[in-house]
PDB file of C-alpha atoms in Angstrom:
ATOM      1  CA  MET A   1      25.134  17.907  22.740  1.00  0.00           C
ATOM      2  CA  LYS A   2      26.372  16.619  25.824  1.00  0.00           C
ATOM      3  CA  LYS A   3      29.055  13.879  26.208  1.00  0.00           C
ATOM      4  CA  ASN A   4      26.802  11.603  27.948  1.00  0.00           C
ATOM      5  CA  GLU A   5      24.118  11.885  24.916  1.00  0.00           C
ATOM      6  CA  VAL A   6      26.789  11.148  22.377  1.00  0.00           C
ATOM      7  CA  ILE A   7      27.700   7.943  24.582  1.00  0.00           C
ATOM      8  CA  ILE A   8      24.393   6.226  24.954  1.00  0.00           C
ATOM      9  CA  ILE A   9      23.547   7.398  21.089  1.00  0.00           C
ATOM     10  CA  VAL A  10      27.040   5.483  20.046  1.00  0.00           C
ATOM     11  CA  GLY A  11      26.099   2.593  22.514  1.00  0.00           C
ATOM     12  CA  LEU A  12      22.612   2.135  21.100  1.00  0.00           C
ATOM     13  CA  ILE A  13      23.984   2.094  17.724  1.00  0.00           C
ATOM     14  CA  ALA A  14      26.466  -0.481  18.532  1.00  0.00           C
ATOM     15  CA  ILE A  15      24.182  -2.801  20.165  1.00  0.00           C
ATOM     16  CA  SER A  16      21.898  -2.454  16.979  1.00  0.00           C
ATOM     17  CA  LEU A  17      24.743  -3.262  14.703  1.00  0.00           C
ATOM     18  CA  ILE A  18      25.779  -6.123  16.728  1.00  0.00           C
ATOM     19  CA  GLY A  19      21.763  -7.629  17.027  1.00  0.00           C
ATOM     20  CA  ILE A  20      21.821  -7.545  12.937  1.00  0.00           C
ATOM     21  CA  ALA A  21      25.246  -9.243  12.614  1.00  0.00           C
ATOM     22  CA  ALA A  22      24.060 -11.927  15.147  1.00  0.00           C
ATOM     23  CA  PHE A  23      20.729 -12.258  12.870  1.00  0.00           C
ATOM     24  CA  TYR A  24      22.760 -13.025   9.787  1.00  0.00           C
ATOM     25  CA  LEU A  25      25.319 -14.991  11.604  1.00  0.00           C
ATOM     26  CA  PHE A  26      22.711 -17.102  13.260  1.00  0.00           C
ATOM     27  CA  ASN A  27      20.560 -17.623   9.615  1.00  0.00           C
ATOM     28  CA  ALA A  28      23.491 -18.140   7.804  1.00  0.00           C
ATOM     29  CA  THR A  29      23.905 -22.037   6.570  1.00  0.00           C
ATOM     30  CA  ASP A  30      25.546 -23.876   3.716  1.00  0.00           C
ATOM     31  CA  GLN A  31      22.185 -25.959   3.157  1.00  0.00           C
ATOM     32  CA  ALA A  32      20.346 -25.585  -0.034  1.00  0.00           C
ATOM     33  CA  LEU A  33      17.421 -23.519   0.020  1.00  0.00           C
ATOM     34  CA  SER A  34      13.931 -23.972  -0.708  1.00  0.00           C
ATOM     35  CA  VAL A  35      10.688 -22.373  -1.567  1.00  0.00           C
ATOM     36  CA  ARG A  36       7.645 -23.782   0.174  1.00  0.00           C
ATOM     37  CA  VAL A  37       4.178 -22.685  -0.963  1.00  0.00           C
ATOM     38  CA  SER A  38       1.259 -23.510   1.527  1.00  0.00           C
ATOM     39  CA  ARG A  39      -2.499 -22.416   1.402  1.00  0.00           C
ATOM     40  CA  GLN A  40      -4.200 -22.470   4.485  1.00  0.00           C
ATOM     41  CA  GLY A  41      -1.586 -24.469   6.170  1.00  0.00           C
ATOM     42  CA  GLU A  42      -1.314 -27.201   3.806  1.00  0.00           C
ATOM     43  CA  VAL A  43       2.022 -27.750   1.858  1.00  0.00           C
ATOM     44  CA  ILE A  44       1.177 -27.491  -1.875  1.00  0.00           C
ATOM     45  CA  THR A  45       4.860 -27.666  -3.069  1.00  0.00           C
ATOM     46  CA  VAL A  46       8.558 -27.346  -2.198  1.00  0.00           C
ATOM     47  CA  LEU A  47      10.603 -26.173  -4.915  1.00  0.00           C
ATOM     48  CA  PRO A  48      14.349 -25.621  -5.296  1.00  0.00           C
ATOM     49  CA  LEU A  49      15.660 -21.627  -4.796  1.00  0.00           C
ATOM     50  CA  GLY A  50      18.293 -22.395  -6.845  1.00  0.00           C
ATOM     51  CA  GLU A  51      16.663 -23.473  -9.953  1.00  0.00           C
ATOM     52  CA  ASP A  52      14.751 -21.064 -12.258  1.00  0.00           C
ATOM     53  CA  HIS A  53      11.356 -21.696 -12.223  1.00  0.00           C
ATOM     54  CA  THR A  54       7.657 -20.355 -12.667  1.00  0.00           C
ATOM     55  CA  GLU A  55       4.725 -21.851 -11.447  1.00  0.00           C
ATOM     56  CA  THR A  56       0.875 -20.584 -11.366  1.00  0.00           C
ATOM     57  CA  PHE A  57      -1.195 -21.578  -8.350  1.00  0.00           C
ATOM     58  CA  THR A  58      -4.919 -21.425  -9.020  1.00  0.00           C
ATOM     59  CA  ASP A  59      -7.893 -22.468  -6.952  1.00  0.00           C
ATOM     60  CA  ALA A  60     -11.462 -21.455  -6.729  1.00  0.00           C
ATOM     61  CA  SER A  61     -10.268 -18.039  -4.980  1.00  0.00           C
ATOM     62  CA  GLY A  62      -7.954 -16.988  -7.730  1.00  0.00           C
ATOM     63  CA  SER A  63      -4.690 -17.661  -9.007  1.00  0.00           C
ATOM     64  CA  ASN A  64      -0.981 -16.180  -8.255  1.00  0.00           C
ATOM     65  CA  THR A  65       1.957 -16.972 -10.558  1.00  0.00           C
ATOM     66  CA  LEU A  66       5.439 -17.520  -8.361  1.00  0.00           C
ATOM     67  CA  GLU A  67       8.916 -16.837 -10.441  1.00  0.00           C
ATOM     68  CA  ILE A  68      12.363 -18.174  -8.725  1.00  0.00           C
ATOM     69  CA  SER A  69      14.918 -16.764 -10.679  1.00  0.00           C
ATOM     70  CA  GLY A  70      18.729 -16.035  -9.789  1.00  0.00           C
ATOM     71  CA  GLY A  71      18.380 -17.350  -6.313  1.00  0.00           C
ATOM     72  CA  THR A  72      15.120 -15.046  -5.222  1.00  0.00           C
ATOM     73  CA  ALA A  73      11.415 -15.757  -5.310  1.00  0.00           C
ATOM     74  CA  LYS A  74       8.930 -13.045  -6.261  1.00  0.00           C
ATOM     75  CA  MET A  75       5.065 -13.112  -6.908  1.00  0.00           C
ATOM     76  CA  ILE A  76       5.000 -11.813 -10.501  1.00  0.00           C
ATOM     77  CA  ASP A  77       1.222 -12.150 -10.965  1.00  0.00           C
ATOM     78  CA  ALA A  78      -2.126 -12.204  -9.038  1.00  0.00           C
ATOM     79  CA  ASP A  79      -5.763 -11.651  -9.607  1.00  0.00           C
ATOM     80  CA  CYS A  80      -6.322 -10.448  -6.146  1.00  0.00           C
ATOM     81  CA  PRO A  81      -7.298  -6.642  -5.679  1.00  0.00           C
ATOM     82  CA  ASP A  82      -4.687  -5.324  -3.668  1.00  0.00           C
ATOM     83  CA  GLN A  83      -1.549  -6.963  -5.182  1.00  0.00           C
ATOM     84  CA  ILE A  84       0.565  -6.584  -1.966  1.00  0.00           C
ATOM     85  CA  CYS A  85       1.916 -10.063  -2.745  1.00  0.00           C
ATOM     86  CA  VAL A  86       3.066  -8.857  -6.244  1.00  0.00           C
ATOM     87  CA  LYS A  87       4.448  -5.550  -4.570  1.00  0.00           C
ATOM     88  CA  THR A  88       6.411  -7.697  -2.131  1.00  0.00           C
ATOM     89  CA  TYR A  89      10.287  -7.413  -2.735  1.00  0.00           C
ATOM     90  CA  PRO A  90      11.601 -10.724  -3.789  1.00  0.00           C
ATOM     91  CA  ILE A  91      12.644 -13.280  -0.851  1.00  0.00           C
ATOM     92  CA  ALA A  92      15.974 -14.810  -0.926  1.00  0.00           C
ATOM     93  CA  HIS A  93      16.793 -15.790   2.696  1.00  0.00           C
ATOM     94  CA  PRO A  94      15.553 -18.470   5.258  1.00  0.00           C
ATOM     95  CA  GLY A  95      12.269 -16.921   6.783  1.00  0.00           C
ATOM     96  CA  GLU A  96      11.280 -14.706   4.528  1.00  0.00           C
ATOM     97  CA  THR A  97       7.755 -14.535   3.254  1.00  0.00           C
ATOM     98  CA  ILE A  98       5.454 -13.721   0.813  1.00  0.00           C
ATOM     99  CA  VAL A  99       1.811 -13.759   1.587  1.00  0.00           C
ATOM    100  CA  CYS A 100      -1.285 -13.013  -0.357  1.00  0.00           C
ATOM    101  CA  LEU A 101      -4.159 -12.833   2.077  1.00  0.00           C
ATOM    102  CA  PRO A 102      -7.245 -12.847  -0.205  1.00  0.00           C
ATOM    103  CA  HIS A 103      -5.895 -16.326  -1.778  1.00  0.00           C
ATOM    104  CA  LYS A 104      -4.729 -17.459   1.874  1.00  0.00           C
ATOM    105  CA  LEU A 105      -1.221 -18.615   0.023  1.00  0.00           C
ATOM    106  CA  VAL A 106       2.006 -18.020   1.791  1.00  0.00           C
ATOM    107  CA  VAL A 107       5.396 -18.385  -0.042  1.00  0.00           C
ATOM    108  CA  GLU A 108       8.513 -18.899   2.284  1.00  0.00           C
ATOM    109  CA  ILE A 109      12.208 -19.733   2.115  1.00  0.00           C
ATOM    110  CA  ILE A 110      13.453 -22.389   4.041  1.00  0.00           C
ATOM    111  CA  THR A 111      16.481 -24.505   4.561  1.00  0.00           C
ATOM    112  CA  GLY A 112      16.514 -27.978   3.138  1.00  0.00           C
ATOM    113  CA  ASP A 113      13.502 -29.134   1.529  1.00  0.00           C
ATOM    114  CA  SER A 114      11.197 -29.692   4.707  1.00  0.00           C
TER     115      SER A 114
END
């Protein structure tokens, strides 16, 4: 490997690390985090991320069970055929989402309560 290639690789890694650090720095907040649940763009509920809670959301298309525990939110049950929302990793940071497309349900982490 030539010297110029090493410099380019190290430069790209440094730029990537700066970008990741900037992302977390700008998303860092001391406001309380909340979990907003919406269906077809309509907000169903906003729950505090800091309080353990389990709730099932049901409509004509089916049901999803959301669990908030230990500062994370995850879908623990759904009756949709693909179960992608259940397989999604727990979310805990602003902007992260869990989506159940068959039920048109979106769970997202927000700052504050609105």
